[in-house]
Amino acid sequence: KSDSPTLAEFSLLTVCTLFIFHSLYVFIFYLILFYFAHFAGQTLLNVKQASDLPAVQKSRHRIDPDAIPSPIQVIEDDKAKSTEPFTTGVRGQAPPLVTTNFQVKDQGNASPRFIRCTAYNMPCTSDMAKQSQVPLAAVIKPLATLPPDETPPYLVDHGEGGPIRCNRCKAYMCPYMQFIEGGRRFQCGFCSCVTEVPPHYFQHLDHTGKRVDCYDRPELSLGSYEFLATVDYCKNNKLPQPPAFIFLIDVSYNAVKSGMVSIVCQELKTLLDYLPRENPDVDSVVRVGFVTYNKVLHFYNVKSSLAQPQMLVVSDVSDMFVPLLDGFLVNVNESRMVIESLLDQIPEMFADTRETETVFGPVIQAGLEALKAADCAGKLFIFHTSLPIAEAPGKLKNREDKKLIGTDKEKSLFQPQVGFYGSLAKECVAQGCCVDLFLFPNQYVDVATLGVVPVSTGGSIYKYTYFQAQTDRERFLNDLRRNVQKKVGFDAVMRVRTSTGIRATDFFGSFYMSNTTDVELAGLDCDKTITVEFRHDDKLSEETGALMQCAVLYTSCSGQRRLRIHNMAVNCCSQLADLYRNCETDTIINFFSKYAFRSVLTSPTKTVRDSLVNQCAQILACYRKNCASPSSAGQLILPECMKLLPVYLNCVLKSDVLLPGADVSLDDRAYLRQLISCMDVTESHVFFYPRLLPLMKLEGDALPVAVRDSEERLSKGGVYLLETGLHLFLWVGANAQQELLINVFGTPSFSQIDPNMTSLPVLDNPFSQRLREIIDSFRAQRSRYMKLMVVKQEDKAELIFRHFLVEDKSASGGASYVDFLCHMHKEIRQLLS
Amino acid sequence: MTTYQEFIQQNEDRDGVRFSWNLWPSSRLEATRLVVPVSCLFTPLKERPDLPPVQYEPVLCSRANCKAVLNPLCQVDFRAKIWACNFCFQRNPFPPSYAGISDVNQPAELMPQFSTIEYIVQRGPPAPLIFLYVVDTCLEEEDLQALRESLQMSLSLLPPNALVGLITFGRMVQVHELSCEGIAKSYVFRGTKELSSKQIQEMLGLMKPTASGQQGRPLAPQDAVAASCRFLQPVHRVDMNLTDLLGELQRDPWPVPQGKRPLRSTGVALSVAVGLLEGTFPNTGARVMLFTGGPPTQGPGMVVGDELKTPIRSWHDIQKDNARYLKKATKHYEALANRSAVNGHSIDIYACALDQTGLLEMKCLANLTGGHIVMGDSFNTSLFKQTFQRVFTKDYNGDFRMAFGGTLEIKTSRELKVCGAIGPCVSLNSKSPCVSENEMGIGGTSQWKVCSLNPSTTLAMYFEVVNQHNAPIPQGGRGAIQFVTQYQHSNTQKRIRVTTIARNWADAQSQIQHIEGSFDQEVAAVLMARLGVFRAESEEGPDVLRWLDRQLIRLFMFHLRRSPFLQVFNNSPDESSYYRHHFVRQDLTQSLIMIQPILYSYSFYGPPEPVLLDSSSILPDRILLMDTFFQLVIYHGETIAQWRKAGYQEMAEYENFKQLLQAPLDDAQEILQTRFPMPRYIDTEHGGSQARFLLSKVNPSQTHNNLYAWGQETGAPILTDDVSLQVFMDHLKKLAVSSSA
């Protein structure tokens, strides 16, 4: 009757098919959805009305949400399945999901904690890859922290000559090197070139052709390990100096008034004892320096021999320089008295400041120049409040213009407004100067521009909008503490080598690239992730599979130059079905989100969303066409590994970056965009599909089973915990049981719960204890501290909370899961017909 | 009538004036024939303990372009209460406060003995004295230590209400804030960047930012004082603070690689100092005191690069046009000096180093602003320490012997015009009817700014007789000149000193002997020498000598030709600048010593006697004491030296020898006690290496060339190719006869 989307009713049929594969029985589920195009007009009307009507009416004519693929079900199934430790010895084996707790045993490939791939069985040819449209990518977290029960990578020293490498492609010694001619030479697994084994490295082979010392050497038996680098791997052929941390604190009016300055100064006094070190028994070798600024910069001489710190004011911000040599970067222990005196005095000195203008470019330049003068790499911690409008290089103007949102010009808002920071970032990278930015804005600060240097130097941005000492102190301090203490490498270069046939072509994350192959990171910490996309440039063979080696050259926090090597081998296939059977949706989503969030720089968000939907439709259509058993065209058939692709993709599409609500500021979007660009799969998963735990019963050590992110799943009588990796909500139903309220809040009355509390009261009952334990453990898992927000049902704040119920329709116009699934089906059908 | 000699002496004592001619030729033509122009040396603040200042303001002539001050030469009608200006002949009524005057009740300014009178002006708030120390930290530890001590000591010499400031420099320039407690705060400037005065004031926070943040405007005066307080504080309030600050002063920490000079940003440091004072205390007396231990090596005003292998420019380089930085640096410092002079701030340079420090380029700073230049080998010498201390000497009233922000104005009778002045001053470009077209020295004006004055500061003033030959001056006519000096006294009072002098006109044809008799040879020598030096500063050496020879063919200037003021041979450009600096500001006596050093001879044959500055005076049994103003040399003749070595002076029976040795030492001590800057003291003997100081000065009447002198017992031969006075005189006589002049 009309060409408008016609939805009626879905019924669900699950067909189980049994395959025999490598003498293993594997259950493959086909999810088949039928849909009927009856009484189209009327139903359309109903559905349209439904969005405006209360929940009761809405459910009429709807698909049963329980019948569509449930993320919770998938997560729980995977948990149940993964009881054994995951061993990496078998090529092409997909690891358990990121939501599953599992132990990893390195048997020759890198742990999924270091590398996760979108596909563990790559198509042999580029035609196949093109046909399937499945992205071939790896999400690499080179310095990931391992759980205590897993061994960190061993450090290998190959002596003065440096690590043994392939002569042609320069790949590092790894389990994929084939020793031949009795061990005198080896053949490279990546480029097949044969290289002489240096005499000091020679070892006989056993009857299987393996070196007899194979298991004694990490580089011959493990997927991840480190080499000690020689001077040849250092800048200017000189071993590096220990790195330095420079703290640059905004002391303009807003910074002082919000309490930020005094909090930072107070905290630094203790934090300086926790500077990163390799060996917990020795003092950190990291030196520290301090700068405060508003529209001029104040450097501090904190030399240990001084009775009082000295302040050196540099007003010439147009041409930054470091006014002192000695006494700016100092050892904490030697200068402790002077530093403490300084940190005590800074808040006092600026207590009465009336200066509201700030600079930003010169601040980074100052830190950079200081590191240059000291000839070392290091990290700048910048605590900044406002748009830098004072006359100086990198001065910015307010360009927030809501009218541009949704237009072709929207992309310009994500681009930096001046080129200055781009070239500054380049200089920073060359010096190994990593910039971490802590923002405390009260209004637009242009995160898109201020973030250029942090993002290009492997740094992080933290944003505390409307910072208030009382409520945000805890979050900020925890972020700062974690940031200062976490494991970090400096002056890093990452290179991904692959077997002939594929090539790393695109990179996503916080780094700088001056050529097409080397990922340069002024700083690389344990949370930073780089997503690498591969493309075919030739055929791969099923026999050898596809190999990749990620080598990161970096300076450790003790000033040692090292190479961290991660090796990864995946299978190759000539049948598309094999590809679809070995995919990982979470990783694909990670890749898609990074790809999309980068595309907003160059294309309108609508185009970006459409092309995402299109690519997914193609992936699924290709499966339907080539792999699924023939069935009615009305059926929606999803591959088992990708059955959550639509729901997760929908979350990406309706994220604040791609489809902002009216209350989302431009800064928030720019901030999220940059944040996602260096997230690993675990974080991106929970970010896009938050974890929602019902807290009716907390028994034993196990967490309650999560529920799906939809309002329908919330019971008025319950209390729920929602976690996104950035936010933590405690939702309290209007009819929550009194006992529950007493256990959690210590009050039986719903109305007496203070919605402004940021931490739960410490109550002496098992429920409260366990709940606080859970909250603490969630916080410990994430790289950023999550502030707890208590949301009472039907309170104003519930709007914010609802935003994270991602299976529902969003206020900004994002589709519900069901609607999107239908839309997806329609797209697939169009492609198939 | 007394002799001219007495007349001259009396005039000098009373008015601080000495004229080349004390009778003036009555026409332009006759005056030009006299070669030496009508000119004078004038010491504006000559110490007059017998002259108490009067507590009222001077009475001025009411004619707008005259404004001469009422003086003893004016004709007064006591009945009508009217006085006639002796310069413009305007008749002026006395102000009401003078109603009571009469023949017997005259105000001081009408009495002949008050030809020089000083008024105290009670206008405006008293301005504090300001001392801004600009200290080089690229020094050896020992030098820095000595300088630190000298500076700390100087704090105790300053008046308690004087404002002090501190700028230190090396590779960077630091302006220290003196008011803060706890953290020592300073503003840092890059030593390589030229900054405008406005930028400097902005960066120091002396400008109030406007709402738009686009342009700063200067603070209102009271705010400026408050803001500047951070950098300039009364001594009594911050002397503890400042003593600590100076005590903690460290050597410039930036490493100096092998084969390099330290990077010294003198240019920027001075520009910051000048900018700071400009923004905070314009038109108030202030002293910037630069202490430097080497040449500026970077930024604007750099004199030499930091490579040690390229030596600092010599006269040879300058003549060959090889001094790369000379012009640019000079331009930089001249611009600063002019800005400083406009605001009445003076700049001292205390340069202590073994090598040159760039005085050639920087001299204008002191020359144009009336500042001191002191040159020494090290800050750790008594020469520097004593000299520096002497900057703060006090007079009989307990006031500092320094005055600030002076302006000197000259008024002349109609027959006379002023051609210019030579001394530590700058032109104020004030055109008045008494300004001559013909410029000599700094001319084209009747007013000069002398930013800093002391009782010995002496300017040379040159005049021109403009009366035409055909308009004879009636018999008994007198020409008059009035010097009006306004200045800020060191006790913060504003004062005006007025000196009015008159000389008779004489017809050169009929009274040539009288005019000749009125000639003051000593002052004429100094005046011509100043002209010579002024020219030497701007022209090539040999040209100036030729000019001098032409001008002075009838004058006795043998020693001047040989002096370091005109000869650059054997002197570095810095030394030449230093000598010339002092020559153009010292009074007559000192100037004469500079031109022709004094030589005293001590012997057993009689009391010490002055002897000819001649090699024949160097005898084995004499001790010589030579005073060249800059050096004080005691020279022991050959025999005396041997006796001394043998230790006769220790023996009781040779008490007289001991006394003989002691006598020149005592005399030298007397000179050392009083002179500013303290001369270099040299104790040497026959054959000693330091004897060269003496040998280079004496007239080489005996050299290795005139062999007849060899072996004779009189005098010592000098190894030189310079002509002796005898040869010079012979040549001069020949020229005098042959020339048409």
PDB file of N, CA, C and O in Angstrom, chain A residues 564-611:
ATOM      1  N   ARG A 564      59.188  -3.976  23.228  1.00  0.00           N
ATOM      2  CA  ARG A 564      58.205  -4.974  23.620  1.00  0.00           C
ATOM      3  C   ARG A 564      57.640  -5.586  22.343  1.00  0.00           C
ATOM      4  O   ARG A 564      57.256  -4.849  21.425  1.00  0.00           O
ATOM      5  N   ILE A 565      57.641  -6.913  22.314  1.00  0.00           N
ATOM      6  CA  ILE A 565      57.204  -7.620  21.114  1.00  0.00           C
ATOM      7  C   ILE A 565      55.935  -8.415  21.428  1.00  0.00           C
ATOM      8  O   ILE A 565      55.882  -9.127  22.439  1.00  0.00           O
ATOM      9  N   HIS A 566      54.940  -8.232  20.590  1.00  0.00           N
ATOM     10  CA  HIS A 566      53.745  -9.070  20.676  1.00  0.00           C
ATOM     11  C   HIS A 566      53.568  -9.762  19.333  1.00  0.00           C
ATOM     12  O   HIS A 566      53.537  -9.099  18.290  1.00  0.00           O
ATOM     13  N   ASN A 567      53.456 -11.082  19.371  1.00  0.00           N
ATOM     14  CA  ASN A 567      53.267 -11.828  18.132  1.00  0.00           C
ATOM     15  C   ASN A 567      51.862 -12.391  18.096  1.00  0.00           C
ATOM     16  O   ASN A 567      51.322 -12.794  19.122  1.00  0.00           O
ATOM     17  N   MET A 568      51.304 -12.452  16.922  1.00  0.00           N
ATOM     18  CA  MET A 568      49.943 -12.956  16.805  1.00  0.00           C
ATOM     19  C   MET A 568      49.822 -13.676  15.463  1.00  0.00           C
ATOM     20  O   MET A 568      50.210 -13.135  14.428  1.00  0.00           O
ATOM     21  N   ALA A 569      49.309 -14.899  15.530  1.00  0.00           N
ATOM     22  CA  ALA A 569      49.080 -15.630  14.291  1.00  0.00           C
ATOM     23  C   ALA A 569      47.603 -15.947  14.203  1.00  0.00           C
ATOM     24  O   ALA A 569      46.997 -16.377  15.191  1.00  0.00           O
ATOM     25  N   VAL A 570      46.999 -15.724  13.052  1.00  0.00           N
ATOM     26  CA  VAL A 570      45.603 -16.119  12.852  1.00  0.00           C
ATOM     27  C   VAL A 570      45.527 -17.021  11.624  1.00  0.00           C
ATOM     28  O   VAL A 570      46.441 -17.062  10.802  1.00  0.00           O
ATOM     29  N   ASN A 571      44.424 -17.739  11.529  1.00  0.00           N
ATOM     30  CA  ASN A 571      44.237 -18.626  10.387  1.00  0.00           C
ATOM     31  C   ASN A 571      43.811 -17.850   9.156  1.00  0.00           C
ATOM     32  O   ASN A 571      43.389 -16.704   9.249  1.00  0.00           O
ATOM     33  N   CYS A 572      43.892 -18.526   8.037  1.00  0.00           N
ATOM     34  CA  CYS A 572      43.375 -17.942   6.813  1.00  0.00           C
ATOM     35  C   CYS A 572      42.398 -18.936   6.193  1.00  0.00           C
ATOM     36  O   CYS A 572      42.550 -20.152   6.336  1.00  0.00           O
ATOM     37  N   CYS A 573      41.396 -18.398   5.523  1.00  0.00           N
ATOM     38  CA  CYS A 573      40.383 -19.283   5.000  1.00  0.00           C
ATOM     39  C   CYS A 573      40.024 -18.927   3.570  1.00  0.00           C
ATOM     40  O   CYS A 573      40.183 -17.783   3.142  1.00  0.00           O
ATOM     41  N   SER A 574      39.573 -19.940   2.859  1.00  0.00           N
ATOM     42  CA  SER A 574      39.079 -19.672   1.509  1.00  0.00           C
ATOM     43  C   SER A 574      37.553 -19.778   1.469  1.00  0.00           C
ATOM     44  O   SER A 574      36.932 -19.561   0.455  1.00  0.00           O
ATOM     45  N   GLN A 575      36.955 -20.168   2.619  1.00  0.00           N
ATOM     46  CA  GLN A 575      35.500 -20.243   2.717  1.00  0.00           C
ATOM     47  C   GLN A 575      35.019 -19.106   3.636  1.00  0.00           C
ATOM     48  O   GLN A 575      35.524 -18.940   4.745  1.00  0.00           O
ATOM     49  N   LEU A 576      34.036 -18.338   3.157  1.00  0.00           N
ATOM     50  CA  LEU A 576      33.546 -17.224   3.964  1.00  0.00           C
ATOM     51  C   LEU A 576      32.972 -17.699   5.287  1.00  0.00           C
ATOM     52  O   LEU A 576      33.074 -17.000   6.299  1.00  0.00           O
ATOM     53  N   ALA A 577      32.384 -18.902   5.279  1.00  0.00           N
ATOM     54  CA  ALA A 577      31.777 -19.396   6.510  1.00  0.00           C
ATOM     55  C   ALA A 577      32.791 -19.457   7.636  1.00  0.00           C
ATOM     56  O   ALA A 577      32.481 -19.169   8.796  1.00  0.00           O
ATOM     57  N   ASP A 578      34.039 -19.808   7.285  1.00  0.00           N
ATOM     58  CA  ASP A 578      35.081 -19.880   8.323  1.00  0.00           C
ATOM     59  C   ASP A 578      35.350 -18.506   8.929  1.00  0.00           C
ATOM     60  O   ASP A 578      35.607 -18.380  10.122  1.00  0.00           O
ATOM     61  N   LEU A 579      35.289 -17.507   8.053  1.00  0.00           N
ATOM     62  CA  LEU A 579      35.494 -16.149   8.552  1.00  0.00           C
ATOM     63  C   LEU A 579      34.406 -15.789   9.558  1.00  0.00           C
ATOM     64  O   LEU A 579      34.669 -15.347  10.666  1.00  0.00           O
ATOM     65  N   TYR A 580      33.151 -16.028   9.175  1.00  0.00           N
ATOM     66  CA  TYR A 580      32.029 -15.625  10.026  1.00  0.00           C
ATOM     67  C   TYR A 580      31.976 -16.427  11.319  1.00  0.00           C
ATOM     68  O   TYR A 580      31.375 -16.008  12.294  1.00  0.00           O
ATOM     69  N   ARG A 581      32.608 -17.606  11.293  1.00  0.00           N
ATOM     70  CA  ARG A 581      32.580 -18.435  12.478  1.00  0.00           C
ATOM     71  C   ARG A 581      33.617 -17.984  13.513  1.00  0.00           C
ATOM     72  O   ARG A 581      33.564 -18.354  14.658  1.00  0.00           O
ATOM     73  N   ASN A 582      34.601 -17.177  13.064  1.00  0.00           N
ATOM     74  CA  ASN A 582      35.704 -16.808  13.964  1.00  0.00           C
ATOM     75  C   ASN A 582      35.864 -15.303  14.133  1.00  0.00           C
ATOM     76  O   ASN A 582      36.963 -14.777  14.149  1.00  0.00           O
ATOM     77  N   CYS A 583      34.746 -14.649  14.205  1.00  0.00           N
ATOM     78  CA  CYS A 583      34.801 -13.192  14.379  1.00  0.00           C
ATOM     79  C   CYS A 583      34.559 -12.829  15.834  1.00  0.00           C
ATOM     80  O   CYS A 583      34.047 -13.631  16.609  1.00  0.00           O
ATOM     81  N   GLU A 584      34.892 -11.622  16.138  1.00  0.00           N
ATOM     82  CA  GLU A 584      34.604 -11.136  17.478  1.00  0.00           C
ATOM     83  C   GLU A 584      33.881  -9.809  17.375  1.00  0.00           C
ATOM     84  O   GLU A 584      34.467  -8.784  17.000  1.00  0.00           O
ATOM     85  N   THR A 585      32.621  -9.814  17.706  1.00  0.00           N
ATOM     86  CA  THR A 585      31.790  -8.631  17.526  1.00  0.00           C
ATOM     87  C   THR A 585      32.276  -7.443  18.363  1.00  0.00           C
ATOM     88  O   THR A 585      32.311  -6.322  17.883  1.00  0.00           O
ATOM     89  N   ASP A 586      32.689  -7.709  19.593  1.00  0.00           N
ATOM     90  CA  ASP A 586      33.120  -6.604  20.461  1.00  0.00           C
ATOM     91  C   ASP A 586      34.280  -5.844  19.828  1.00  0.00           C
ATOM     92  O   ASP A 586      34.349  -4.616  19.894  1.00  0.00           O
ATOM     93  N   THR A 587      35.190  -6.608  19.228  1.00  0.00           N
ATOM     94  CA  THR A 587      36.347  -5.972  18.597  1.00  0.00           C
ATOM     95  C   THR A 587      35.926  -5.224  17.335  1.00  0.00           C
ATOM     96  O   THR A 587      36.430  -4.136  17.047  1.00  0.00           O
ATOM     97  N   ILE A 588      35.001  -5.836  16.597  1.00  0.00           N
ATOM     98  CA  ILE A 588      34.503  -5.154  15.391  1.00  0.00           C
ATOM     99  C   ILE A 588      33.858  -3.823  15.768  1.00  0.00           C
ATOM    100  O   ILE A 588      34.091  -2.795  15.138  1.00  0.00           O
ATOM    101  N   ILE A 589      33.097  -3.834  16.845  1.00  0.00           N
ATOM    102  CA  ILE A 589      32.454  -2.599  17.305  1.00  0.00           C
ATOM    103  C   ILE A 589      33.504  -1.576  17.728  1.00  0.00           C
ATOM    104  O   ILE A 589      33.409  -0.394  17.421  1.00  0.00           O
ATOM    105  N   ASN A 590      34.527  -2.059  18.401  1.00  0.00           N
ATOM    106  CA  ASN A 590      35.624  -1.165  18.788  1.00  0.00           C
ATOM    107  C   ASN A 590      36.197  -0.488  17.548  1.00  0.00           C
ATOM    108  O   ASN A 590      36.381   0.728  17.499  1.00  0.00           O
ATOM    109  N   PHE A 591      36.431  -1.306  16.518  1.00  0.00           N
ATOM    110  CA  PHE A 591      36.982  -0.750  15.288  1.00  0.00           C
ATOM    111  C   PHE A 591      35.997   0.215  14.634  1.00  0.00           C
ATOM    112  O   PHE A 591      36.364   1.331  14.252  1.00  0.00           O
ATOM    113  N   PHE A 592      34.742  -0.216  14.525  1.00  0.00           N
ATOM    114  CA  PHE A 592      33.738   0.630  13.864  1.00  0.00           C
ATOM    115  C   PHE A 592      33.596   1.982  14.564  1.00  0.00           C
ATOM    116  O   PHE A 592      33.505   3.031  13.928  1.00  0.00           O
ATOM    117  N   SER A 593      33.567   1.937  15.885  1.00  0.00           N
ATOM    118  CA  SER A 593      33.371   3.198  16.600  1.00  0.00           C
ATOM    119  C   SER A 593      34.559   4.128  16.361  1.00  0.00           C
ATOM    120  O   SER A 593      34.387   5.319  16.109  1.00  0.00           O
ATOM    121  N   LYS A 594      35.758   3.576  16.384  1.00  0.00           N
ATOM    122  CA  LYS A 594      36.929   4.437  16.173  1.00  0.00           C
ATOM    123  C   LYS A 594      36.943   4.979  14.752  1.00  0.00           C
ATOM    124  O   LYS A 594      37.267   6.142  14.511  1.00  0.00           O
ATOM    125  N   TYR A 595      36.546   4.099  13.832  1.00  0.00           N
ATOM    126  CA  TYR A 595      36.517   4.517  12.438  1.00  0.00           C
ATOM    127  C   TYR A 595      35.486   5.632  12.241  1.00  0.00           C
ATOM    128  O   TYR A 595      35.770   6.670  11.638  1.00  0.00           O
ATOM    129  N   ALA A 596      34.325   5.426  12.822  1.00  0.00           N
ATOM    130  CA  ALA A 596      33.255   6.411  12.669  1.00  0.00           C
ATOM    131  C   ALA A 596      33.617   7.719  13.353  1.00  0.00           C
ATOM    132  O   ALA A 596      33.400   8.803  12.821  1.00  0.00           O
ATOM    133  N   PHE A 597      34.201   7.609  14.545  1.00  0.00           N
ATOM    134  CA  PHE A 597      34.506   8.818  15.307  1.00  0.00           C
ATOM    135  C   PHE A 597      35.626   9.616  14.647  1.00  0.00           C
ATOM    136  O   PHE A 597      35.750  10.811  14.860  1.00  0.00           O
ATOM    137  N   ARG A 598      36.431   8.909  13.851  1.00  0.00           N
ATOM    138  CA  ARG A 598      37.428   9.673  13.110  1.00  0.00           C
ATOM    139  C   ARG A 598      36.786  10.315  11.883  1.00  0.00           C
ATOM    140  O   ARG A 598      37.167  11.404  11.470  1.00  0.00           O
ATOM    141  N   SER A 599      35.813   9.607  11.321  1.00  0.00           N
ATOM    142  CA  SER A 599      35.191  10.117  10.094  1.00  0.00           C
ATOM    143  C   SER A 599      34.439  11.419  10.307  1.00  0.00           C
ATOM    144  O   SER A 599      34.260  12.191   9.369  1.00  0.00           O
ATOM    145  N   VAL A 600      33.990  11.676  11.539  1.00  0.00           N
ATOM    146  CA  VAL A 600      33.235  12.914  11.750  1.00  0.00           C
ATOM    147  C   VAL A 600      34.100  14.151  11.513  1.00  0.00           C
ATOM    148  O   VAL A 600      33.580  15.244  11.344  1.00  0.00           O
ATOM    149  N   LEU A 601      35.400  13.950  11.470  1.00  0.00           N
ATOM    150  CA  LEU A 601      36.291  15.074  11.170  1.00  0.00           C
ATOM    151  C   LEU A 601      36.155  15.494   9.718  1.00  0.00           C
ATOM    152  O   LEU A 601      36.434  16.633   9.361  1.00  0.00           O
ATOM    153  N   THR A 602      35.767  14.538   8.873  1.00  0.00           N
ATOM    154  CA  THR A 602      35.766  14.830   7.445  1.00  0.00           C
ATOM    155  C   THR A 602      34.382  14.745   6.802  1.00  0.00           C
ATOM    156  O   THR A 602      34.189  15.261   5.718  1.00  0.00           O
ATOM    157  N   SER A 603      33.432  14.066   7.463  1.00  0.00           N
ATOM    158  CA  SER A 603      32.112  13.927   6.846  1.00  0.00           C
ATOM    159  C   SER A 603      31.031  14.324   7.836  1.00  0.00           C
ATOM    160  O   SER A 603      31.235  14.264   9.045  1.00  0.00           O
ATOM    161  N   PRO A 604      29.883  14.692   7.322  1.00  0.00           N
ATOM    162  CA  PRO A 604      28.759  14.985   8.219  1.00  0.00           C
ATOM    163  C   PRO A 604      28.374  13.724   8.985  1.00  0.00           C
ATOM    164  O   PRO A 604      28.539  12.606   8.477  1.00  0.00           O
ATOM    165  N   THR A 605      27.878  13.909  10.197  1.00  0.00           N
ATOM    166  CA  THR A 605      27.591  12.741  11.031  1.00  0.00           C
ATOM    167  C   THR A 605      26.555  11.818  10.384  1.00  0.00           C
ATOM    168  O   THR A 605      26.605  10.610  10.555  1.00  0.00           O
ATOM    169  N   LYS A 606      25.649  12.411   9.636  1.00  0.00           N
ATOM    170  CA  LYS A 606      24.620  11.561   9.017  1.00  0.00           C
ATOM    171  C   LYS A 606      25.268  10.601   8.020  1.00  0.00           C
ATOM    172  O   LYS A 606      24.963   9.409   7.988  1.00  0.00           O
ATOM    173  N   THR A 607      26.171  11.107   7.225  1.00  0.00           N
ATOM    174  CA  THR A 607      26.885  10.263   6.266  1.00  0.00           C
ATOM    175  C   THR A 607      27.622   9.149   6.993  1.00  0.00           C
ATOM    176  O   THR A 607      27.627   7.994   6.556  1.00  0.00           O
ATOM    177  N   VAL A 608      28.236   9.519   8.107  1.00  0.00           N
ATOM    178  CA  VAL A 608      28.998   8.531   8.867  1.00  0.00           C
ATOM    179  C   VAL A 608      28.072   7.433   9.370  1.00  0.00           C
ATOM    180  O   VAL A 608      28.359   6.239   9.236  1.00  0.00           O
ATOM    181  N   ARG A 609      26.927   7.834   9.900  1.00  0.00           N
ATOM    182  CA  ARG A 609      25.983   6.850  10.430  1.00  0.00           C
ATOM    183  C   ARG A 609      25.478   5.936   9.309  1.00  0.00           C
ATOM    184  O   ARG A 609      25.448   4.724   9.443  1.00  0.00           O
ATOM    185  N   ASP A 610      25.141   6.567   8.200  1.00  0.00           N
ATOM    186  CA  ASP A 610      24.615   5.780   7.085  1.00  0.00           C
ATOM    187  C   ASP A 610      25.632   4.766   6.587  1.00  0.00           C
ATOM    188  O   ASP A 610      25.299   3.619   6.291  1.00  0.00           O
ATOM    189  N   SER A 611      26.885   5.193   6.500  1.00  0.00           N
ATOM    190  CA  SER A 611      27.866   4.264   5.952  1.00  0.00           C
ATOM    191  C   SER A 611      28.133   3.121   6.934  1.00  0.00           C
ATOM    192  O   SER A 611      28.399   1.996   6.527  1.00  0.00           O
TER     193      SER A 611
END
